Amino acid sequence: MTSATDRPPRPHFTNPVRWLLPVVLVLFFLAVLIWLPWQARQMESSERQEQLIADTLWVEQTIRFQLGRHEEAMRTLSGEIAAGHLSPKQLHARLVQLLQTGHEIRRVMWVLPDGSVAATSDPATAPSAQSGLGPHSRAAAEHARLARKPIYSQPELLPGASKPGLDYHYPVYSGERYLGTLVAHYSLATVLDELVPWWFAQDNQITLLDRDDKVLARRSAAGAGHGVYTHKRALDLPGTSVTLLTDSVKSEPRLLPNLLVGSVIVLSLALLWSLLALWGHISRRLAAEGALRQQMTFRTAMENSLVTGLRARDLEGRVTYVNPAFCQIVGYPPEELIGKLPPMPYWAPEVMSEYQHRFAEVLAGNVTPQFETIFQRATGERVPVLIFEAPLVDNNGKQTGWMGSILDISDRKRIEELNRQQEQKLQTSARLATMGELASMLAHELNQPLAAISSYTTGALNVMQRAEDTGQPLDGGLLRPALQQAGAQAQRAGQIIRSVHQFVKKRAPERREVAVQSLLDGIEALIELQARQSYVALQADIPAALPLVLADRVMIEQVLLNLTRNGIEAMAQVPPERRLLRVRASHDAAAAQVMVEVIDQGHGIPDDVAERLFAPFFSTKAEGMGMGLSICRTAIEFHGGTLVHKANPAGGTIFAFTLPAAGAH
Ligand code: ADP
């Protein structure tokens, strides 16, 4: 009942915001997890790119530096030429010497203002005049002369050469006088081969492009570039535009072999899996909680609706729980009971010692499972109660105390008392009823012997009257049998009174072993008396081998008399030739019974009569008492047999009763 007031809090999961926050956090976490490797990849590629730029710059500087050195050598040589103290042989030697400063210079020529080649480092291949140079080179030579500045020509494929090259024109003036031009021819392919360090060529494809981005020379020692990391850098050469293009052979950092990406994927999957598992777990928990809560409310409702008081005690006898019904029985609120140790407020002083004793037993672990006692209400009123005690066991199977259910049995006690009084009254009225029954039975049963006595005495009186009238002496031979019969009937009446009296007092009948034939013999005269009056033929069919029956002779004779009289009366209206009354007996060995049937061919029994046949005082006859069949059935059942009736196939009715065969008991 305490648990009924503090209801469990509603689960938090019903609030969507509570769900939203963890979901958003998890999604954010996943996003960061995915972003991180992507970012790492980006950083890696930009690092590579930057590295490539730096390397390209470095290469460009190297080329530029080497070309600068050549320019410097040419300037020195031009100075010497302008000074004019170089013999042709010396000039040739200096030109050849220039070649040795680098393989990229293929040829150096000294061209006079008239266009003729005065000296060359390579007389075998050099043209004899400036006109043998390519168009770009010639234009550059002209340009250099006019500008008085050394310049490079646009790269071009010289006739007879396999790869494009360019010329460096250095005009030599002595004061205002133009002396000629020094022309150095560079092979661009050799520039790449010689000036680009091998380690750089190992990682990159290096290309020289002209101003139209046409490839002039290319070095790809480690294969073609992937076009992912590229950098273009113009070579700073006066008079021409040559661009250095580097293209790394490295492709983008690959995603999957990347350990980070792999672990992120694995981690994310693991996280998702554990989230799903957690989700499932929580759902199961919630379902279980829901079921539990339902159980709780169900249990609480049940406890509150119980009329049986419930009280739980721990092993020390302290009350740990009471339900409303218990509080109602003892009349104390729960807070005055819970936590209390004996003696309890509801213990009545007069039975205190009994409580104490029983409580000591409880502490010793011997509990009386069921007992009756008295509680005292807060008002002082006493309540009789019935208590059932059972051990209280926790979910580990350990006993934690005792649970008692207490029934307020005041109502039951009241009803018991009422019942007792009722019983007494019933017994009194039953006795009165028995007296009535006795009276009616006697009246019914005595009818026959009294009628017989009256007809015998009338007969005797007639005989006496006849003697008086005729003056003849009295004939004792006629008178005696009538008087004897009357005497016998008077005795029979006495017997009837005794046996009916015994029967009504429900004493054990005087059962003897008798033959059915002898029962019939005992009343045959009476039956025949009636039968003759109604012109009914009598036919007995009793097998000689029939076993004896255990019966009270007088009672069974009365039964037979009643049944035969009913049969005879039922045939009063049928044609005389059909008026046959049969008494038939048979033995049912299996049931150890003898069956006696009284068979008439009378008017039979309609259904509505059959229903009430055995009811006392039911009769269809004007002067009938309606007690006969009721008495017969009681008498037969008293012997342990049954009385039934059925229609006679030949017309009329068969009444059949059974009696236990002697020796069966
Ligand atoms: P009573 O003979 O005084 O009427 P019973 O209890 O002996 O009382 O019989 C009750 C009724 O059962 C009779 O009134 C009669 O209608 C019916 N009854 C009894 N025996 C027979 C029978 N053999 N054939 C037809 N009706 C019968």
XYZ file of C-alpha atoms and ligand atoms in Angstrom:
692
model
C 0.000 0.000 0.000
C 2.935 2.304 0.542
C 4.074 1.367 -2.925
C 0.712 2.436 -4.263
C 1.315 6.081 -3.380
C 4.855 6.639 -4.724
C 4.502 5.696 -8.343
C 7.670 4.993 -10.338
C 8.878 7.972 -12.446
C 8.027 7.974 -16.113
C 10.920 6.892 -18.356
C 13.055 9.682 -19.825
C 12.954 8.189 -23.279
C 9.553 9.552 -24.014
C 11.168 12.993 -24.356
C 12.562 13.280 -27.934
C 15.157 15.896 -26.967
C 16.828 13.352 -24.708
C 17.273 11.097 -27.684
C 18.278 13.877 -30.017
C 21.333 14.972 -28.074
C 23.189 11.624 -28.078
C 22.252 11.041 -31.716
C 23.603 14.459 -32.715
C 26.759 13.880 -30.671
C 27.353 10.517 -32.275
C 26.793 11.942 -35.746
C 29.183 14.778 -34.962
C 31.755 12.320 -33.708
C 31.399 10.278 -36.877
C 31.716 13.401 -39.007
C 34.929 14.356 -37.207
C 36.216 10.832 -37.606
C 35.601 10.944 -41.331
C 36.874 14.505 -41.719
C 40.164 13.804 -39.966
C 41.668 11.374 -42.509
C 40.357 13.491 -45.342
C 42.076 16.471 -43.799
C 45.230 14.423 -43.281
C 45.121 13.471 -46.923
C 44.681 17.070 -47.929
C 47.616 18.080 -45.789
C 49.729 15.328 -47.179
C 48.976 16.291 -50.757
C 49.550 19.988 -50.147
C 52.792 19.108 -48.446
C 53.814 17.130 -51.490
C 52.762 19.958 -53.710
C 54.799 22.412 -51.705
C 57.747 20.092 -51.787
C 57.436 19.856 -55.540
C 57.301 23.630 -55.865
C 60.387 24.004 -53.743
C 62.224 21.326 -55.707
C 61.162 22.849 -59.012
C 62.418 26.214 -57.864
C 65.647 24.638 -56.882
C 66.031 22.978 -60.283
C 65.188 26.208 -62.035
C 67.796 27.971 -59.963
C 70.335 25.307 -60.822
C 69.683 25.636 -64.541
C 69.644 29.364 -64.292
C 72.904 29.323 -62.344
C 74.643 27.097 -64.847
C 73.444 29.201 -67.781
C 74.568 32.256 -65.845
C 78.011 30.770 -65.526
C 78.120 30.275 -69.306
C 76.884 33.835 -69.854
C 79.646 35.014 -67.572
C 82.249 33.049 -69.543
C 80.907 34.503 -72.794
C 81.104 38.004 -71.322
C 84.734 37.447 -70.370
C 85.495 36.097 -73.822
C 83.722 39.003 -75.486
C 85.843 41.362 -73.438
C 88.949 39.653 -74.648
C 87.750 39.801 -78.265
C 86.889 43.457 -77.932
C 90.355 44.110 -76.538
C 91.621 42.584 -79.763
C 94.583 40.666 -78.451
C 93.329 37.212 -79.341
C 94.840 35.417 -82.300
C 92.421 33.211 -84.320
C 94.045 30.170 -82.841
C 93.658 31.477 -79.333
C 90.034 32.319 -80.087
C 89.414 28.818 -81.263
C 91.057 27.447 -78.166
C 88.860 29.678 -75.977
C 85.748 28.565 -77.821
C 86.650 24.921 -77.305
C 87.384 25.677 -73.688
C 83.941 27.158 -73.317
C 82.439 23.876 -74.427
C 84.102 22.115 -71.572
C 82.322 24.161 -68.943
C 79.178 22.145 -69.630
C 77.832 19.453 -71.929
C 74.680 21.426 -72.561
C 76.651 23.833 -74.768
C 76.977 22.032 -78.000
C 78.757 24.589 -80.071
C 80.176 28.119 -79.831
C 80.717 30.306 -82.893
C 82.218 33.731 -83.582
C 80.130 35.434 -86.275
C 81.481 38.510 -87.986
C 79.238 41.485 -88.855
C 79.091 40.298 -92.445
C 77.426 37.101 -91.285
C 80.401 34.815 -91.879
C 81.511 32.442 -89.160
C 85.051 33.334 -88.244
C 85.654 30.679 -85.681
C 83.785 27.750 -84.192
C 84.317 25.122 -81.552
C 83.014 22.499 -83.866
C 84.030 23.154 -87.455
C 82.560 19.826 -88.628
C 78.912 20.659 -87.958
C 78.851 24.399 -87.726
C 77.377 26.369 -90.581
C 79.809 28.543 -92.497
C 77.680 31.637 -92.259
C 75.026 33.142 -90.015
C 72.514 32.377 -92.659
C 72.934 28.724 -91.781
C 71.230 29.377 -88.481
C 67.506 28.913 -87.940
C 65.109 31.783 -88.492
C 64.479 32.379 -84.775
C 68.209 32.453 -84.136
C 68.853 34.862 -86.951
C 66.128 37.163 -85.654
C 67.624 36.977 -82.204
C 71.080 37.794 -83.572
C 69.726 40.861 -85.236
C 67.883 41.838 -82.138
C 70.970 41.387 -79.986
C 73.088 43.452 -82.289
C 70.633 46.307 -82.345
C 69.983 46.231 -78.637
C 73.648 45.637 -77.868
C 72.537 43.148 -75.286
C 72.987 39.409 -75.174
C 69.748 37.482 -75.691
C 68.531 33.945 -76.216
C 66.718 32.954 -79.363
C 63.345 31.200 -79.345
C 63.976 27.433 -79.249
C 63.761 25.701 -82.608
C 64.713 22.538 -84.361
C 67.838 23.174 -86.361
C 68.167 21.565 -89.750
C 69.994 18.292 -89.282
C 69.437 18.222 -85.505
C 67.119 15.720 -83.897
C 66.157 17.763 -80.874
C 65.289 21.422 -80.474
C 67.835 23.812 -79.114
C 68.382 27.544 -78.726
C 71.166 29.938 -79.357
C 72.652 32.546 -77.057
C 73.764 35.601 -78.958
C 76.317 37.819 -77.348
C 77.050 40.953 -79.475
C 80.581 42.269 -79.090
C 81.205 45.969 -79.434
C 84.404 47.826 -79.172
C 83.179 51.184 -78.271
C 80.573 52.001 -80.909
C 81.994 49.517 -83.366
C 80.227 46.278 -83.791
C 82.808 43.503 -83.944
C 80.570 40.499 -84.286
C 78.473 38.106 -82.167
C 79.414 35.160 -80.054
C 76.756 32.418 -80.547
C 76.458 29.506 -78.152
C 74.127 26.708 -79.045
C 72.402 24.831 -76.253
C 70.736 21.490 -76.560
C 67.626 21.645 -74.379
C 67.535 17.877 -73.866
C 71.080 18.013 -72.533
C 70.149 20.909 -70.299
C 67.624 18.610 -68.660
C 69.912 15.604 -68.605
C 72.875 17.445 -67.210
C 71.452 20.120 -64.962
C 68.534 18.341 -63.257
C 69.792 16.281 -60.327
C 69.181 12.584 -60.593
C 67.189 12.325 -57.377
C 64.734 14.872 -58.653
C 64.432 13.100 -61.991
C 63.755 9.933 -60.077
C 60.512 11.342 -58.700
C 59.384 13.648 -61.438
C 58.948 13.988 -65.138
C 60.625 17.243 -66.198
C 59.628 18.984 -69.379
C 60.697 22.189 -71.094
C 57.918 23.959 -72.966
C 58.005 26.796 -75.448
C 55.633 29.741 -75.288
C 52.951 27.702 -77.069
C 53.325 24.927 -74.497
C 54.882 22.704 -77.086
C 57.274 20.189 -75.626
C 60.875 21.087 -76.314
C 62.606 18.450 -74.223
C 61.529 15.934 -71.676
C 63.211 13.821 -69.072
C 61.225 11.037 -67.544
C 63.632 8.669 -65.944
C 60.947 7.222 -63.616
C 58.144 7.133 -66.138
C 55.403 9.559 -67.029
C 54.048 11.958 -64.427
C 50.603 11.420 -62.964
C 49.471 14.974 -63.455
C 48.467 15.228 -59.804
C 51.341 17.265 -58.463
C 52.639 19.597 -61.154
C 54.412 22.901 -61.184
C 55.350 25.300 -63.970
C 58.175 27.739 -63.674
C 59.380 30.070 -66.418
C 63.148 30.039 -66.924
C 64.270 33.580 -66.707
C 66.147 33.806 -70.030
C 66.234 37.204 -71.749
C 64.784 37.146 -75.225
C 62.920 33.884 -74.983
C 60.262 32.153 -72.953
C 60.984 28.633 -71.891
C 58.972 27.081 -69.112
C 60.064 24.321 -66.814
C 57.218 21.916 -66.040
C 57.614 19.308 -63.358
C 55.082 16.534 -62.969
C 55.480 14.165 -60.068
C 55.245 10.465 -60.741
C 53.492 10.149 -57.391
C 49.770 9.786 -57.492
C 47.462 11.082 -54.828
C 47.846 9.385 -51.450
C 45.673 6.305 -51.705
C 42.693 6.126 -49.371
C 42.259 2.572 -48.217
C 45.810 1.522 -47.388
C 45.859 4.554 -45.235
C 45.883 3.154 -41.713
C 43.984 6.085 -40.366
C 41.104 5.661 -42.773
C 40.993 1.955 -42.113
C 40.937 2.384 -38.391
C 38.352 5.137 -38.648
C 36.086 2.889 -40.652
C 36.560 0.038 -38.198
C 36.026 2.370 -35.256
C 32.904 3.863 -36.783
C 31.473 0.456 -37.498
C 32.292 -0.665 -33.977
C 30.709 2.476 -32.605
C 27.569 1.976 -34.681
C 27.388 -1.628 -33.678
C 27.782 -0.837 -30.013
C 25.193 1.930 -30.338
C 22.750 -0.473 -31.930
C 23.492 -3.059 -29.266
C 22.994 -0.412 -26.609
C 19.782 0.645 -28.275
C 18.533 -2.921 -28.326
C 19.558 -3.386 -24.733
C 17.781 -0.225 -23.686
C 14.654 -1.210 -25.597
C 14.661 -4.599 -23.929
C 15.216 -2.965 -20.578
C 12.387 -0.549 -21.219
C 10.098 -3.368 -22.249
C 11.036 -5.271 -19.111
C 10.541 -2.160 -17.011
C 7.164 -1.583 -18.628
C 6.144 -5.151 -17.933
C 7.379 -4.792 -14.376
C 5.504 -1.562 -13.887
C 2.378 -3.172 -15.225
C 2.924 -6.082 -12.876
C 3.392 -3.626 -10.030
C 0.197 -1.732 -10.761
C -1.588 -5.019 -11.253
C -0.224 -6.292 -7.960
C -1.063 -3.056 -6.174
C -4.581 -3.071 -7.566
C -4.907 -6.672 -6.507
C -3.608 -6.011 -3.007
C -5.851 -3.011 -2.615
C -8.900 -4.875 -3.798
C -8.263 -7.863 -1.565
C -10.549 -8.427 1.362
C -7.879 -10.632 2.870
C -5.468 -8.764 5.084
C -1.785 -9.162 4.159
C 1.057 -8.583 6.563
C 4.756 -9.228 5.969
C 7.277 -9.501 8.766
C 11.037 -9.796 8.660
C 12.942 -12.465 10.481
C 12.952 -10.388 13.684
C 9.189 -10.059 13.579
C 9.191 -6.411 12.468
C 6.205 -5.538 10.294
C 7.465 -4.584 6.837
C 4.261 -4.413 4.851
C 0.517 -4.263 5.402
C -2.254 -3.934 2.833
C -5.397 -1.781 3.189
C -7.531 -4.787 4.095
C -5.269 -5.561 7.051
C -5.441 -1.958 8.241
C -9.197 -2.133 7.989
C -9.364 -5.362 9.984
C -7.257 -4.054 12.854
C -8.363 -0.419 12.544
C -4.869 1.125 12.550
C -3.310 3.211 9.764
C -0.277 1.639 8.049
C 2.204 4.137 9.521
C 1.320 2.940 13.011
C 2.044 -0.643 12.038
C 5.013 -0.643 9.646
C 8.336 -0.944 11.398
C 6.717 -2.087 14.677
C 8.148 -4.935 16.685
C 5.908 -7.048 18.960
C 3.919 -6.523 21.093
C 1.634 -5.237 18.411
C -1.041 -2.600 19.063
C -3.716 -5.014 17.852
C -2.883 -7.746 20.312
C -5.734 -8.310 22.730
C -4.551 -8.431 26.374
C -6.459 -11.620 27.174
C -4.610 -13.653 24.520
C -1.260 -11.936 25.007
C 0.464 -15.060 26.326
C -0.702 -17.033 23.297
C 0.720 -14.363 20.980
C 3.995 -14.279 22.889
C 4.315 -18.013 22.678
C 3.554 -18.097 18.992
C 5.938 -15.225 18.327
C 8.733 -17.048 20.141
C 7.994 -20.010 17.888
C 8.174 -17.774 14.812
C 11.561 -16.468 15.897
C 12.689 -20.041 16.401
C 11.629 -20.708 12.822
C 8.614 -22.929 13.615
C 5.568 -21.292 12.274
C 2.034 -22.595 12.650
C 0.800 -22.449 9.073
C -2.819 -21.795 10.031
C -4.515 -20.778 13.273
C -7.441 -18.834 14.615
C -7.039 -16.026 17.089
C -8.519 -12.720 18.154
C -7.297 -9.238 17.302
C -8.212 -6.070 19.093
C -9.259 -3.091 17.013
C -8.160 0.465 17.841
C -11.686 0.917 19.205
C -11.196 -2.000 21.592
C -13.577 -4.195 19.596
C -12.471 -7.826 19.232
C -12.186 -9.429 15.792
C -11.917 -13.179 15.332
C -9.360 -13.848 12.593
C -7.977 -16.803 10.722
C -4.254 -16.489 9.947
C -2.230 -18.312 7.308
C 1.518 -17.899 7.595
C 4.027 -18.725 4.870
C 7.755 -18.047 4.538
C 8.724 -14.976 2.511
C 11.559 -15.759 0.149
C 13.618 -13.294 -1.866
C 14.728 -13.829 -5.472
C 17.839 -15.718 -4.326
C 15.693 -18.232 -2.541
C 16.743 -16.910 0.882
C 14.077 -16.532 3.488
C 13.658 -12.920 4.496
C 10.645 -13.182 6.718
C 7.054 -14.284 6.901
C 3.986 -13.402 4.944
C 0.662 -13.760 6.671
C -2.800 -13.540 5.175
C -5.458 -12.662 7.696
C -9.123 -13.379 7.244
C -11.698 -11.528 9.274
C -13.942 -14.423 10.270
C -16.511 -12.465 12.311
C -19.047 -12.978 9.525
C -18.240 -16.633 9.292
C -18.615 -17.018 13.049
C -21.925 -15.214 12.916
C -23.119 -17.457 10.115
C -21.954 -20.544 11.958
C -23.951 -19.449 14.995
C -26.971 -18.742 12.818
C -26.573 -22.148 11.188
C -26.434 -23.842 14.538
C -29.655 -22.137 15.645
C -31.234 -22.945 12.310
C -30.250 -26.557 12.698
C -31.874 -26.726 16.079
C -35.051 -25.249 14.698
C -34.939 -27.646 11.791
C -34.528 -30.612 14.031
C -37.557 -29.554 16.052
C -39.662 -29.080 12.962
C -38.330 -32.326 11.498
C -39.523 -34.119 14.566
C -42.922 -32.482 14.186
C -42.971 -33.438 10.498
C -42.045 -36.992 11.374
C -45.008 -37.157 13.681
C -47.252 -35.990 10.866
C -45.722 -38.530 8.564
C -46.209 -41.199 11.171
C -49.828 -40.262 11.572
C -50.510 -40.279 7.849
C -48.661 -43.545 7.314
C -50.526 -45.205 10.104
C -53.787 -43.945 8.757
C -52.916 -45.283 5.316
C -51.509 -48.628 6.346
C -54.148 -49.332 8.937
C -56.870 -48.819 6.374
C -56.481 -52.289 4.968
C -56.425 -54.429 8.146
C -59.231 -52.319 9.600
C -61.303 -52.786 6.431
C -60.574 -56.519 6.558
C -61.514 -56.717 10.273
C -64.691 -54.811 9.570
C -65.685 -57.170 6.734
C -64.842 -60.291 8.805
C -66.866 -59.033 11.815
C -69.736 -58.070 9.493
C -69.624 -61.646 8.151
C -69.632 -63.018 11.735
C -72.557 -60.779 12.692
C -74.434 -61.961 9.591
C -73.914 -65.571 10.656
C -75.213 -64.791 14.172
C -78.169 -62.883 12.750
C -79.054 -65.775 10.496
C -78.926 -68.199 13.503
C -81.183 -65.925 15.525
C -83.604 -65.560 12.610
C -83.812 -69.259 11.881
C -83.614 -70.236 15.585
C -80.881 -72.656 14.752
C -77.977 -72.972 17.141
C -74.828 -70.983 16.334
C -72.520 -72.715 13.869
C -69.053 -72.336 15.327
C -67.548 -73.752 12.122
C -68.745 -70.699 10.193
C -68.024 -68.138 12.896
C -64.564 -69.232 13.957
C -62.590 -68.642 10.736
C -64.079 -65.155 10.390
C -63.184 -64.275 13.954
C -59.730 -65.844 13.559
C -59.133 -63.766 10.431
C -60.342 -60.641 12.243
C -57.989 -61.458 15.107
C -55.098 -61.998 12.671
C -55.788 -58.643 10.969
C -55.916 -56.910 14.355
C -52.483 -58.407 15.112
C -51.251 -57.281 11.730
C -52.473 -53.774 12.497
C -50.420 -53.899 15.685
C -47.366 -55.041 13.718
C -47.875 -52.299 11.203
C -47.971 -49.697 13.926
C -44.721 -51.067 15.350
C -42.846 -51.278 12.060
C -44.083 -47.885 10.863
C -43.025 -46.424 14.150
C -39.601 -48.035 13.820
C -39.282 -46.908 10.252
C -40.139 -43.319 11.055
C -37.661 -43.321 13.917
C -35.096 -44.368 11.321
C -33.973 -47.279 13.295
C -32.335 -50.130 11.452
C -35.128 -52.348 10.114
C -35.351 -55.859 11.353
C -33.910 -57.494 8.319
C -34.149 -61.228 8.011
C -33.494 -63.673 5.274
C -36.878 -64.349 3.737
C -38.132 -65.952 0.559
C -40.100 -63.737 -1.824
C -42.635 -66.542 -2.148
C -43.271 -66.528 1.619
C -43.721 -62.726 1.530
C -46.332 -63.150 -1.149
C -47.971 -66.028 0.721
C -48.333 -63.830 3.815
C -50.521 -61.310 2.008
C -52.041 -63.449 -0.702
C -55.376 -63.710 1.097
C -55.629 -59.918 1.321
C -54.691 -59.414 -2.314
C -57.154 -61.991 -3.431
C -59.892 -60.382 -1.383
C -59.362 -57.160 -3.351
C -58.840 -58.930 -6.666
C -62.034 -60.866 -6.384
C -64.032 -57.712 -5.711
C -62.658 -56.186 -8.917
C -62.718 -59.393 -10.995
C -58.999 -59.351 -11.474
C -57.059 -62.564 -12.137
C -53.884 -62.955 -10.110
C -50.804 -64.699 -11.441
C -47.585 -65.218 -9.464
C -44.372 -66.178 -11.233
C -41.728 -66.822 -8.580
C -38.855 -69.176 -9.623
C -38.217 -71.937 -7.093
C -34.428 -71.331 -7.226
C -34.786 -67.658 -6.324
C -32.372 -66.744 -3.539
C -33.649 -65.426 -0.255
C -33.723 -61.689 0.246
C -32.674 -59.604 3.217
C -35.792 -57.745 4.208
C -38.083 -56.508 6.907
C -41.021 -58.766 6.227
C -43.811 -56.397 7.257
C -42.427 -53.465 5.294
C -41.953 -55.399 2.063
C -45.402 -56.999 2.482
C -46.814 -53.467 2.736
C -44.940 -52.476 -0.399
C -46.329 -55.474 -2.270
C -49.814 -54.748 -0.945
C -49.616 -51.130 -2.077
C -48.331 -51.992 -5.550
C -50.858 -54.757 -6.125
C -53.715 -52.585 -4.884
C -52.651 -49.763 -7.246
C -52.479 -52.275 -10.123
C -55.924 -53.642 -9.341
C -57.384 -50.148 -9.068
C -55.769 -49.139 -12.378
C -57.603 -52.010 -14.137
C -61.030 -51.109 -12.799
C -62.063 -49.504 -16.068
C -60.549 -51.984 -18.572
C -62.551 -54.871 -20.068
C -62.728 -57.761 -17.570
C -60.798 -60.190 -19.818
C -57.774 -57.915 -19.703
C -57.790 -57.650 -15.917
C -54.681 -59.683 -15.154
C -52.253 -58.789 -12.356
C -48.893 -60.545 -12.414
C -46.197 -60.659 -9.782
C -42.884 -61.779 -11.222
C -39.560 -62.235 -9.480
C -36.069 -62.678 -11.022
C -32.502 -62.886 -9.848
C -29.711 -60.559 -10.985
C -26.651 -62.522 -9.895
C -24.181 -59.862 -11.063
C -25.713 -57.203 -8.855
C -26.597 -59.718 -6.132
C -30.160 -58.501 -6.247
C -33.606 -59.906 -6.580
C -36.050 -57.939 -8.690
C -39.795 -58.106 -8.075
C -42.173 -56.744 -10.708
C -45.872 -56.004 -10.284
C -47.390 -55.915 -13.772
C -50.862 -54.652 -14.558
C -52.729 -53.980 -17.812
C -54.516 -50.907 -16.550
C -54.791 -47.356 -17.814
C -51.048 -46.702 -17.587
C -49.381 -43.531 -16.360
C -49.432 -40.354 -18.441
C -46.251 -38.221 -18.439
C -47.596 -35.393 -16.292
C -48.663 -37.923 -13.651
C -45.326 -39.761 -13.856
C -43.475 -36.585 -12.844
C -45.213 -36.351 -9.505
C -45.899 -40.048 -8.949
C -43.751 -40.437 -5.851
C -44.598 -37.053 -4.308
C -46.405 -37.459 -0.985
C -50.140 -36.715 -1.129
C -50.220 -36.896 -4.907
C -53.197 -38.895 -6.078
C -55.461 -39.004 -9.103
C -58.108 -40.924 -7.206
C -61.119 -39.311 -5.550
C -60.561 -41.111 -2.248
C -56.785 -41.659 -2.681
C -54.365 -40.383 -0.047
C -51.378 -40.285 -2.406
C -49.045 -41.688 0.237
C -48.673 -45.265 -1.093
C -45.898 -44.890 -3.639
C -43.997 -42.355 -1.496
C -43.946 -44.808 1.410
C -43.039 -47.726 -0.892
C -40.067 -45.894 -2.346
C -38.799 -44.829 1.067
C -39.157 -48.393 2.318
C -37.298 -49.887 -0.679
C -34.527 -47.299 -0.541
C -34.341 -48.013 3.168
C -33.409 -51.586 2.168
C -30.786 -50.337 -0.278
C -32.869 -51.050 -3.349
C -34.694 -48.951 -5.940
C -38.330 -48.632 -6.998
C -39.025 -47.676 -10.605
C -41.921 -47.912 -13.016
C -42.200 -48.287 -16.755
C -44.927 -48.779 -19.304
C -46.067 -52.356 -19.878
C -45.623 -53.193 -23.600
C -48.907 -55.079 -23.413
C -50.614 -51.981 -21.999
C -50.628 -50.830 -18.390
C -47.723 -50.330 -16.053
C -44.877 -52.308 -14.526
C -43.648 -51.340 -11.071
C -40.315 -52.977 -10.244
C -38.296 -52.939 -7.051
C -35.019 -54.561 -6.093
C -33.870 -56.076 -2.821
C -30.435 -57.299 -1.845
C -30.062 -61.053 -2.155
C -29.192 -62.748 1.164
C -25.579 -63.791 1.513
C -24.416 -60.800 -0.495
C -23.366 -59.017 2.684
P -53.062 -43.435 -4.159
O -53.060 -44.851 -4.594
O -53.549 -43.224 -2.800
O -53.578 -42.495 -5.153
P -50.295 -43.757 -4.636
O -49.075 -43.016 -4.154
O -50.261 -45.203 -4.374
O -51.534 -43.082 -4.001
O -50.472 -43.528 -6.154
C -50.300 -42.254 -6.692
C -50.899 -42.170 -8.056
O -50.132 -42.950 -8.947
C -52.243 -42.777 -8.160
O -53.233 -41.829 -7.847
C -52.322 -43.170 -9.624
O -52.696 -42.089 -10.402
C -50.911 -43.465 -9.981
N -50.694 -44.913 -10.031
C -50.118 -45.664 -9.077
N -49.980 -46.943 -9.481
C -50.496 -46.997 -10.742
C -50.692 -48.049 -11.704
N -50.323 -49.310 -11.451
N -51.241 -47.736 -12.876
C -51.615 -46.443 -13.140
N -51.494 -45.428 -12.269
C -50.948 -45.695 -11.081
